[in-house]
């Protein structure tokens, strides 16, 4: 407003206390007739009037969309204020208070007390409900794939009838990962939600890593029968240390007829030969299982007595496997395409000569026996992907080139890590350069473009050599050796 309008004082008109001046806050006249110096005017963003701000506005706010008793969504401008507040804040008490600034003021203000954070979230949802409604159901099904089951149910299940039906609909598939869910939420999900979406669950991950809340016991306590999950394709079990719980899980595993992927990670139950063989037989008896990952430390894996015609990829990470166990494993898994094992026995001198034509991917870790490695590679002529981690086996680039050329003609991906010690007259930098030069032939640099990096840590009596292909994809690394300067066969990688 123009302040020149107030420059000349004028006699205020008497409106018989009908109006309140927004300039001096006195009844009986309007702001345009006020004789006092005008203040900086404020405009309310709710009613668009001057003289106050939105938080002091006495005009009811109908910005929330509400639903009538018939289930139809009504226009938010037509909603009575009492219904709006009751819909958005059902547990909130409303009290009316007169303005304390002037006893003659007839203004009534509505004061809302004890508004919790959940109620504010509901108000925020209602304010933006129209924006969500315009999105297609297919888009929400894609979004649901990236949310944990706890966040999904909290955010969408009780939003409105459309999203509740969408969560329960058959077009959405769910991955249950209980690793980051509180105990109260987990019990609620077990009791209320899982029975409604059991036919849409494709993967389950259960972990006992949190000692205060053992999820496997809660699973058994609430009678969660995995056999009722008709669409279950993947099951992961982590950090189980109770033998009784493990026995119960083993019984449940035998009923998972549709599972294709199974992982048992860091389960430290002490199994004897009979229990270990029983677990292996259960796994190898699953009719549709294609991938199994066993990462155990205190439990020794024994080869199964039953044969699996569906298994294609097997990873046994937690303990060592002897060569005769590997040979027996291959006979019990005739369709095996990928194998990942750990071997650290220097006295394993057994051999097998039967070719393994189905094998295309092989990962060998902690290899310490040179004869065992040579014998294993000579029987797998169809390998496309080879990962090898050796300790104290002094293979150079010429020897690896000969092995690959003679026995692995189809190899396309090669990952190598070697830990070597040079003692005595070999403990010098020149010997390290000779090793590195053996990986600089046409075979390595031009034909396959496999580059290696070499670190050397000088000790009093020996040198520790770490050589690996780049990029480095191995987890078991000596950090002290990695901090030492390195040389590389890649022209742009040397320092």
XYZ file of C-alpha atoms in Angstrom:
495
model
C 0.000 0.000 0.000
C 1.054 3.606 -0.593
C 2.249 5.252 2.618
C 1.344 8.710 1.263
C -2.263 7.797 1.883
C -1.542 8.064 5.647
C 0.427 11.324 5.492
C -2.578 13.592 6.309
C -4.396 12.710 9.553
C -8.144 12.329 9.247
C -10.972 11.827 11.642
C -11.629 8.128 12.100
C -15.120 6.924 11.273
C -17.042 5.122 13.968
C -18.137 1.656 12.932
C -19.571 0.710 16.342
C -16.894 -1.862 17.160
C -17.695 -3.812 14.005
C -14.174 -3.654 12.551
C -10.703 -3.985 14.034
C -7.885 -1.877 12.622
C -5.006 -3.980 11.299
C -2.632 -1.040 11.868
C -3.200 -0.185 15.541
C -5.206 -3.290 16.520
C -7.992 -1.109 17.972
C -11.710 -1.587 17.287
C -14.005 1.011 15.779
C -12.279 1.930 12.540
C -10.448 0.508 9.538
C -6.744 0.691 8.737
C -7.317 3.194 5.907
C -8.849 5.631 8.434
C -6.178 5.120 11.115
C -4.341 8.260 12.240
C -1.314 6.390 13.589
C 1.895 5.855 11.636
C 1.401 2.754 9.496
C 3.472 -0.306 10.309
C 5.099 -2.533 7.733
C 2.152 -4.483 6.440
C 2.119 -8.275 6.550
C 0.141 -10.492 4.212
C -1.329 -13.845 5.222
C -0.597 -16.637 2.757
C -3.747 -18.471 3.836
C -6.477 -15.817 3.442
C -4.354 -13.288 1.457
C -5.377 -10.437 3.774
C -3.048 -7.848 5.292
C -2.164 -7.259 8.913
C -1.250 -10.742 10.147
C 0.670 -13.848 9.141
C -0.597 -17.367 8.402
C 0.117 -18.836 11.844
C -2.164 -16.175 13.437
C -4.885 -16.480 10.814
C -8.417 -17.095 12.083
C -9.762 -18.320 8.743
C -10.288 -22.125 8.710
C -7.806 -24.027 6.546
C -9.389 -26.664 4.255
C -6.244 -27.773 2.492
C -6.589 -31.472 3.314
C -8.416 -33.898 1.101
C -10.856 -36.175 2.898
C -13.030 -39.166 2.093
C -16.728 -39.350 2.912
C -18.574 -42.373 4.274
C -19.232 -43.728 0.782
C -15.501 -43.961 0.068
C -15.456 -41.173 -2.549
C -12.763 -38.525 -2.409
C -14.392 -35.085 -1.863
C -13.168 -31.635 -2.853
C -10.922 -30.323 -0.093
C -12.425 -26.827 -0.361
C -15.875 -28.197 0.514
C -14.753 -30.149 3.536
C -15.926 -28.806 6.916
C -13.077 -27.919 9.227
C -14.255 -30.315 11.916
C -14.187 -33.259 9.491
C -10.792 -32.266 8.142
C -9.194 -32.113 11.598
C -10.903 -35.326 12.668
C -9.676 -37.108 9.515
C -6.067 -35.910 9.688
C -5.619 -35.780 13.490
C -8.182 -38.217 14.961
C -6.614 -38.195 18.429
C -6.094 -34.469 18.764
C -8.024 -32.314 21.221
C -9.263 -28.939 19.992
C -9.825 -26.001 22.297
C -11.051 -22.519 21.519
C -9.452 -19.466 23.038
C -10.074 -15.784 22.636
C -7.313 -13.454 21.645
C -5.441 -12.190 24.705
C -4.272 -8.991 23.056
C -7.688 -7.245 23.182
C -10.683 -8.195 25.327
C -13.083 -6.726 22.759
C -11.810 -8.879 19.959
C -14.332 -11.531 18.896
C -11.677 -13.653 17.191
C -11.588 -17.353 18.034
C -8.441 -19.424 17.555
C -8.204 -23.183 17.368
C -5.276 -24.583 19.366
C -3.996 -28.088 18.525
C -2.098 -29.899 21.268
C 0.106 -32.961 21.402
C 0.615 -33.538 17.665
C 2.952 -36.498 17.286
C 5.434 -36.999 14.465
C 3.287 -39.795 12.965
C 0.305 -37.435 12.805
C 2.387 -34.808 11.051
C 3.427 -37.447 8.517
C -0.232 -38.291 7.907
C -0.996 -34.607 7.366
C 1.894 -34.381 4.923
C 0.603 -37.429 3.070
C -2.864 -35.972 2.788
C -1.510 -32.677 1.471
C 0.341 -34.436 -1.373
C -2.092 -37.248 -2.016
C -3.234 -35.844 -5.343
C 0.326 -35.930 -6.706
C 0.675 -39.657 -5.967
C -2.724 -40.515 -7.390
C -1.755 -39.491 -10.921
C 1.062 -42.078 -11.135
C 0.442 -45.469 -12.722
C 0.282 -48.686 -10.712
C 3.116 -50.213 -12.739
C 5.433 -47.432 -11.602
C 4.659 -48.093 -7.946
C 5.327 -51.807 -8.405
C 8.782 -50.911 -9.706
C 9.372 -48.540 -6.774
C 8.333 -51.223 -4.282
C 11.230 -53.398 -5.481
C 13.751 -50.921 -4.020
C 12.121 -50.557 -0.588
C 12.532 -52.794 2.429
C 9.386 -54.516 3.597
C 9.265 -52.386 6.751
C 9.557 -49.062 4.912
C 7.097 -50.195 2.265
C 4.349 -51.103 4.709
C 4.865 -47.947 6.765
C 4.819 -45.632 3.765
C 2.059 -47.079 1.576
C -0.048 -49.746 3.277
C -2.274 -47.380 5.299
C -2.117 -44.403 2.934
C -5.493 -45.059 1.315
C -7.566 -47.881 -0.129
C -5.859 -47.727 -3.525
C -2.337 -48.219 -2.183
C -3.484 -50.873 0.255
C -4.959 -52.837 -2.633
C -1.797 -52.235 -4.653
C 0.448 -53.588 -1.879
C -1.734 -56.678 -1.580
C -2.120 -57.075 -5.337
C -0.627 -60.018 -7.199
C 1.324 -57.828 -9.635
C 3.921 -56.802 -6.995
C 6.687 -59.147 -5.802
C 8.531 -58.635 -2.515
C 11.991 -59.363 -1.118
C 11.900 -59.808 2.653
C 15.153 -58.672 4.276
C 14.694 -58.542 8.050
C 18.283 -57.535 8.798
C 17.486 -53.863 9.579
C 13.989 -54.128 11.091
C 13.225 -53.560 14.764
C 11.767 -56.343 16.865
C 8.357 -54.668 17.257
C 8.057 -54.057 13.515
C 9.183 -57.605 12.818
C 6.480 -59.086 15.048
C 3.860 -56.839 13.429
C 4.940 -57.945 9.970
C 4.859 -61.621 10.969
C 1.392 -61.382 12.527
C -0.471 -58.942 10.274
C 1.123 -58.489 6.872
C 2.939 -61.650 5.776
C -0.233 -63.823 5.760
C -1.707 -61.351 3.244
C 1.284 -61.193 0.868
C 2.702 -64.704 1.241
C 1.987 -65.514 -2.417
C 3.998 -62.479 -3.567
C 7.220 -63.137 -1.610
C 10.088 -64.203 -3.875
C 13.062 -63.977 -1.473
C 13.639 -64.152 2.287
C 16.762 -63.191 4.236
C 16.896 -64.086 7.947
C 19.823 -63.158 10.178
C 20.752 -63.747 13.828
C 23.603 -61.232 13.738
C 21.766 -59.120 16.332
C 22.097 -61.184 19.525
C 19.313 -59.236 21.261
C 16.795 -60.163 18.569
C 17.187 -63.611 17.061
C 15.042 -63.540 13.950
C 15.075 -67.297 13.441
C 13.488 -67.843 16.866
C 10.836 -65.224 16.104
C 10.215 -66.957 12.802
C 9.673 -70.296 14.535
C 7.696 -68.714 17.401
C 5.132 -67.128 15.091
C 4.760 -70.240 12.985
C 6.104 -68.780 9.767
C 5.935 -71.768 7.446
C 8.134 -71.227 4.401
C 6.287 -73.986 2.589
C 3.299 -71.642 2.233
C 5.343 -69.218 0.113
C 4.452 -70.511 -3.328
C 6.574 -67.929 -5.161
C 9.684 -68.182 -2.953
C 12.783 -68.423 -5.142
C 15.653 -67.330 -2.875
C 16.401 -68.059 0.796
C 19.360 -66.688 2.789
C 20.278 -67.740 6.331
C 22.949 -65.794 8.235
C 24.796 -66.062 11.570
C 22.887 -68.973 13.110
C 24.793 -70.415 16.086
C 22.117 -72.535 17.766
C 22.080 -76.210 16.770
C 18.398 -76.633 17.671
C 17.438 -73.674 15.509
C 19.600 -74.991 12.706
C 17.816 -78.350 12.868
C 14.459 -76.591 12.567
C 15.690 -74.589 9.589
C 17.033 -77.751 7.956
C 13.570 -79.307 8.225
C 12.065 -76.200 6.628
C 14.651 -76.303 3.829
C 13.522 -79.748 2.758
C 10.083 -78.307 1.920
C 11.285 -75.447 -0.292
C 10.468 -77.114 -3.575
C 10.473 -73.888 -5.635
C 13.722 -72.332 -4.363
C 16.429 -71.739 -6.984
C 19.008 -69.818 -4.880
C 20.182 -70.808 -1.394
C 22.781 -69.100 0.824
C 23.987 -70.236 4.250
C 26.412 -67.609 5.571
C 28.483 -67.632 8.787
C 26.471 -70.374 10.460
C 28.855 -71.687 13.128
C 26.872 -74.631 14.439
C 29.075 -77.595 15.349
C 27.922 -80.361 13.032
C 29.266 -83.876 13.128
C 29.626 -86.048 10.050
C 26.032 -87.296 10.178
C 24.472 -83.824 10.558
C 26.710 -82.316 7.895
C 25.866 -85.075 5.437
C 22.186 -84.644 6.242
C 22.367 -80.929 5.394
C 24.192 -81.672 2.139
C 21.605 -84.282 1.171
C 18.766 -81.831 1.854
C 20.404 -79.183 -0.327
C 21.177 -81.577 -3.178
C 17.594 -82.932 -3.025
C 15.882 -79.611 -3.764
C 14.381 -80.182 -7.221
C 14.755 -76.651 -8.670
C 17.880 -75.416 -6.881
C 20.461 -73.960 -9.297
C 22.745 -71.840 -7.061
C 24.057 -72.692 -3.594
C 26.496 -70.631 -1.510
C 27.935 -72.153 1.693
C 30.108 -69.874 3.820
C 30.776 -71.725 7.059
C 33.770 -71.725 9.369
C 33.324 -74.225 12.177
C 31.433 -76.783 10.182
C 33.110 -79.138 7.745
C 31.351 -79.728 4.459
C 30.867 -83.347 3.424
C 29.831 -84.281 -0.069
C 26.220 -85.417 -0.417
C 25.119 -88.947 -1.053
C 22.339 -87.819 -3.394
C 22.708 -86.482 -6.900
C 21.352 -83.148 -8.097
C 20.322 -82.688 -11.718
C 19.488 -78.990 -11.303
C 22.524 -77.469 -9.534
C 24.693 -75.332 -11.809
C 26.741 -73.124 -9.441
C 28.278 -74.191 -6.116
C 30.389 -72.035 -3.784
C 32.008 -73.564 -0.672
C 33.906 -70.739 0.981
C 34.222 -71.344 4.704
C 36.561 -74.347 4.856
C 39.029 -76.293 2.757
C 38.077 -79.001 0.284
C 40.355 -81.893 -0.567
C 40.807 -83.069 -4.128
C 38.930 -86.337 -3.650
C 35.981 -84.378 -2.197
C 35.998 -82.127 -5.248
C 35.994 -85.172 -7.531
C 33.050 -86.679 -5.650
C 31.222 -83.353 -5.721
C 31.550 -83.221 -9.500
C 30.079 -86.705 -9.880
C 27.072 -85.754 -7.717
C 26.501 -82.553 -9.725
C 26.700 -83.503 -13.415
C 25.298 -80.161 -14.685
C 27.749 -78.042 -12.704
C 28.893 -74.952 -14.640
C 30.510 -72.865 -11.904
C 32.545 -73.891 -8.847
C 34.162 -71.783 -6.122
C 36.261 -73.568 -3.468
C 39.061 -73.034 -0.948
C 42.000 -75.436 -0.685
C 44.994 -75.139 1.646
C 46.303 -78.693 2.104
C 49.932 -79.135 1.014
C 49.763 -82.941 1.354
C 46.813 -83.511 -0.957
C 48.471 -85.664 -3.627
C 45.389 -87.441 -4.956
C 44.553 -87.098 -8.631
C 41.585 -87.545 -10.902
C 41.684 -87.668 -14.673
C 38.026 -87.565 -15.704
C 37.415 -84.439 -17.836
C 34.798 -81.944 -16.631
C 33.283 -80.647 -19.846
C 30.373 -78.736 -18.297
C 32.573 -76.446 -16.179
C 32.892 -72.881 -17.529
C 33.670 -70.887 -14.354
C 36.216 -71.882 -11.710
C 37.333 -69.905 -8.640
C 40.143 -71.336 -6.498
C 41.259 -69.662 -3.266
C 44.153 -70.319 -0.886
C 45.846 -72.775 -3.248
C 49.111 -74.076 -1.755
C 49.576 -77.356 -3.637
C 51.124 -76.990 -7.086
C 50.320 -80.581 -8.235
C 46.704 -80.202 -7.154
C 46.314 -76.977 -9.159
C 47.900 -78.452 -12.277
C 45.778 -81.605 -12.107
C 42.558 -79.639 -11.664
C 43.179 -77.251 -14.561
C 44.156 -80.037 -16.958
C 40.671 -81.589 -16.710
C 38.660 -78.417 -17.454
C 39.280 -77.522 -21.082
C 36.054 -75.524 -21.498
C 36.763 -72.869 -18.871
C 35.792 -69.313 -19.832
C 36.414 -67.657 -16.466
C 39.266 -68.547 -14.089
C 40.065 -66.936 -10.725
C 43.118 -68.224 -8.814
C 44.637 -67.202 -5.486
C 47.934 -68.965 -4.665
C 50.318 -68.873 -1.703
C 54.043 -69.608 -2.029
C 53.742 -71.167 -5.500
C 56.338 -69.476 -7.668
C 54.545 -69.412 -11.010
C 55.863 -66.847 -13.454
C 54.224 -65.407 -16.551
C 55.802 -67.963 -18.896
C 54.413 -70.894 -16.896
C 50.916 -69.408 -16.734
C 51.047 -68.739 -20.463
C 51.928 -72.388 -21.110
C 49.090 -73.664 -18.872
C 46.485 -71.439 -20.510
C 47.673 -72.165 -24.054
C 47.807 -75.951 -23.625
C 44.842 -76.673 -21.334
C 42.517 -73.637 -21.342
C 42.118 -72.537 -24.967
C 38.653 -71.005 -24.391
C 39.647 -68.847 -21.425
C 38.431 -65.236 -21.717
C 38.566 -63.857 -18.162
C 41.596 -64.484 -15.934
C 41.972 -63.143 -12.373
C 45.227 -63.953 -10.580
C 46.668 -63.186 -7.154
C 49.965 -64.680 -5.964
C 51.729 -64.277 -2.617
C 55.409 -65.164 -3.048
C 58.496 -65.100 -0.809
C 62.031 -64.615 -2.133
C 64.773 -65.913 0.181
C 68.566 -65.909 -0.040
C 70.102 -64.984 -3.368
C 66.647 -64.320 -4.839
C 65.978 -61.630 -2.259
C 66.706 -58.658 -4.507
C 64.878 -56.174 -6.684
C 66.348 -57.627 -9.868
C 64.507 -60.899 -9.263
C 61.250 -58.965 -8.930
C 61.896 -57.267 -12.280
C 62.511 -60.678 -13.890
C 59.165 -61.914 -12.551
C 57.386 -58.835 -13.868
C 59.039 -59.112 -17.309
C 57.614 -62.626 -17.729
C 54.148 -60.990 -17.896
C 55.190 -58.568 -20.662
C 55.020 -60.964 -23.619
C 52.727 -60.667 -26.634
C 50.386 -63.190 -24.996
C 49.767 -60.921 -21.986
C 49.940 -57.416 -23.417
C 48.524 -57.745 -26.931
C 46.559 -60.957 -27.306
C 44.600 -60.820 -24.028
C 45.539 -57.428 -22.534
C 45.912 -58.909 -19.062
C 48.020 -56.524 -16.979
C 49.562 -57.258 -13.579
C 50.809 -55.147 -10.699
C 53.622 -56.187 -8.342
C 54.387 -54.953 -4.791
C 57.632 -55.779 -2.961
C 58.099 -55.501 0.807
C 61.704 -55.934 1.931
C 62.254 -57.847 5.197
C 65.487 -58.725 7.058
C 65.658 -62.295 5.755
C 63.278 -62.308 2.781
C 61.042 -60.266 0.517
C 57.246 -60.497 0.386
C 55.946 -60.261 -3.175
C 52.309 -59.544 -4.001
C 51.362 -59.893 -7.671
C 47.827 -59.581 -9.014
C 45.916 -58.749 -12.171
C 44.305 -55.332 -12.408
C 41.739 -54.361 -11.390
C 42.130 -55.972 -7.966
C 39.045 -58.060 -7.125
C 40.342 -60.112 -4.175
C 39.359 -59.490 -0.548
C 42.149 -61.330 1.291
C 44.951 -58.766 0.938
C 48.025 -58.018 3.055
C 47.614 -54.316 3.771
C 51.266 -53.797 4.744
C 52.458 -55.157 1.411
C 49.842 -53.157 -0.477
C 51.267 -49.943 0.969
C 54.661 -50.606 -0.575
C 55.587 -49.121 -3.986
C 54.596 -51.175 -6.986
C 55.491 -51.752 -10.601
C 53.042 -52.630 -13.343
C 52.993 -54.048 -16.855
C 50.395 -51.452 -17.823
C 52.206 -48.449 -19.373
C 49.911 -45.914 -17.684
C 49.918 -47.580 -14.263
C 53.524 -47.233 -13.027
C 54.484 -44.853 -10.214
